[in-house]
C-alpha positions as MATLAB code, in Angstrom:
seq = 'MTNAGSIYGRTSDEWEEMREAGERFLISVAEQRSMTDYSSLNHAIFEQTGYRTFDYAHVSERAAIGRLLGEISLKTNKEHGVMLSALVTHQGSNDEGAGFYKLAAELGKMPKKPTEDDKLEALVRLVHEVHQQYAR';
ca = [
     -86.235  -13.807   24.045;
     -85.223  -17.163   25.324;
     -82.378  -16.029   27.680;
     -80.574  -12.954   29.107;
     -78.093  -11.581   24.887;
     -80.119  -13.754   23.074;
     -83.569  -13.289   20.160;
     -85.185  -17.262   19.963;
     -81.643  -18.516   20.811;
     -79.201  -15.854   18.302;
     -76.779  -13.426   19.908;
     -78.215  -10.050   18.568;
     -75.763   -9.795   16.189;
     -76.740  -12.594   14.471;
     -80.249  -10.808   14.858;
     -79.549   -8.017   12.936;
     -77.606   -9.514   10.365;
     -80.357  -11.811    9.631;
     -82.931   -8.734   10.201;
     -80.319   -6.522    7.298;
     -79.787   -9.521    4.837;
     -83.144   -9.934    5.154;
     -84.584   -6.136    4.881;
     -81.671   -6.530    2.320;
     -83.524   -9.497    0.340;
     -87.335   -8.896   -0.048;
     -86.191   -4.881   -1.304;
     -84.967   -7.146   -4.395;
     -88.774   -8.738   -4.195;
     -89.646   -5.214   -4.755;
     -87.815   -4.349   -7.230;
     -89.667   -6.350   -9.389;
     -92.937   -5.966   -8.545;
     -93.702   -8.494   -7.606;
     -94.485  -11.375   -3.342;
     -92.693  -13.950   -1.981;
     -93.199  -16.514    0.331;
     -91.469  -17.854    4.419;
     -89.876  -20.210    3.036;
     -87.876  -18.695   -0.041;
     -86.712  -15.965    2.482;
     -85.570  -17.771    5.053;
     -83.581  -19.567    2.262;
     -82.626  -15.639    1.671;
     -82.021  -15.058    4.396;
     -79.372  -18.282    5.208;
     -77.283  -17.538    2.028;
     -76.732  -14.684    3.254;
     -75.007  -15.462    6.201;
     -75.072  -18.747    6.846;
     -76.913  -19.675    9.787;
     -79.634  -22.418   10.343;
     -82.506  -21.261    8.757;
     -85.936  -21.125   10.911;
     -87.316  -24.747   11.289;
     -91.077  -23.670   10.731;
     -92.255  -27.062   12.337;
     -92.080  -24.620   15.956;
     -93.675  -22.746   17.273;
     -90.682  -20.224   18.312;
     -89.610  -20.638   15.131;
     -92.534  -19.509   13.654;
     -92.482  -16.739   15.963;
     -89.330  -15.330   15.021;
     -89.515  -14.952   11.569;
     -92.488  -13.222   12.551;
     -90.818  -10.917   15.525;
     -88.503  -10.483   12.234;
     -90.828   -9.082    9.717;
     -92.014   -7.332   12.171;
     -88.704   -5.818   13.204;
     -88.232   -4.531    9.115;
     -91.414   -3.162    8.940;
     -91.531   -0.839   11.872;
     -88.417    0.408   10.191;
     -89.559    0.022    6.615;
     -93.122    2.026    7.963;
     -90.891    5.036   10.269;
     -88.405    5.486    7.187;
     -90.551    5.222    3.674;
     -94.558    5.222    5.543;
     -94.732    1.064    3.753;
     -94.356   -2.706    5.559;
     -91.335   -3.701    3.606;
     -92.909   -7.695    5.388;
     -95.786   -7.483    3.195;
     -94.422   -8.938    0.390;
     -94.393  -12.135    2.687;
     -96.933  -14.672    2.819;
     -97.690  -18.362    2.851;
     -95.979  -20.953    0.134;
     -99.079  -21.365   -2.024;
    -101.354  -18.725   -0.551;
    -102.136  -15.201   -0.537;
    -103.229  -14.644    3.186;
    -100.224  -13.155    5.384;
     -99.816  -14.067    9.028;
    -102.103  -13.535   12.202;
     -98.609  -11.098   13.864;
     -99.025   -9.088    9.777;
    -102.513   -8.402   10.103;
    -102.017   -6.822   13.682;
     -98.994   -4.740   13.301;
    -100.910   -3.460   10.053;
    -103.709   -2.395   12.623;
    -101.315   -0.431   15.569;
     -99.683    0.661   12.510;
    -102.589    2.273   11.616;
    -102.596    0.577    7.752;
    -105.868   -0.599    8.596;
    -109.417   -1.062   11.081;
    -108.224   -2.559   14.064;
    -111.149   -5.549   14.587;
    -110.516   -6.447   10.853;
    -113.412   -8.908    8.433;
    -112.343  -11.028    5.674;
    -111.976   -7.909    3.869;
    -110.324   -5.343    4.939;
    -108.019   -7.673    5.277;
    -107.570   -8.265    1.404;
    -108.632   -4.726    0.380;
    -105.183   -3.874    3.154;
    -102.723   -6.481    1.651;
    -104.196   -4.879   -2.038;
    -103.046   -1.174   -1.358;
     -99.616   -2.505    1.632;
     -98.054   -4.581   -1.469;
     -98.907   -1.394   -3.774;
     -97.269    1.078   -1.174;
     -93.936   -1.221   -1.111;
     -93.710   -1.511   -4.450;
     -94.433    1.815   -5.468;
     -92.004    2.927   -3.339;
     -89.094   -0.046   -3.863;
     -90.006   -0.364   -7.723;
     -87.533    0.716  -10.490;
];
């Protein structure tokens, strides 16, 4: 949080709208049994809300999108037992951010101190679970 009443420079209402927009976008990706990247997610949130995009050139903005994705995954894990943010990778890569793996470990979805093989196996399994939950 950057100051009282705001989350990474967004009002709590803006943040909630952005989180809901991100979740809707990721569900649409999951319904197609597909994957996406941070840039596409960023653009989709902007298209749905009109709020400024996250500027990934700044550490705080990268932290903000990570928090947003973490909140989405906490919600979908509670509701459906899946981490919806598993569908978001770095552009040109099949890898997640470090925060994803930390949250997955906290939720018991992978070992607390995973090897690279553990991470890959968990990611494949978690993506499959999301697709199974939402695919049409």
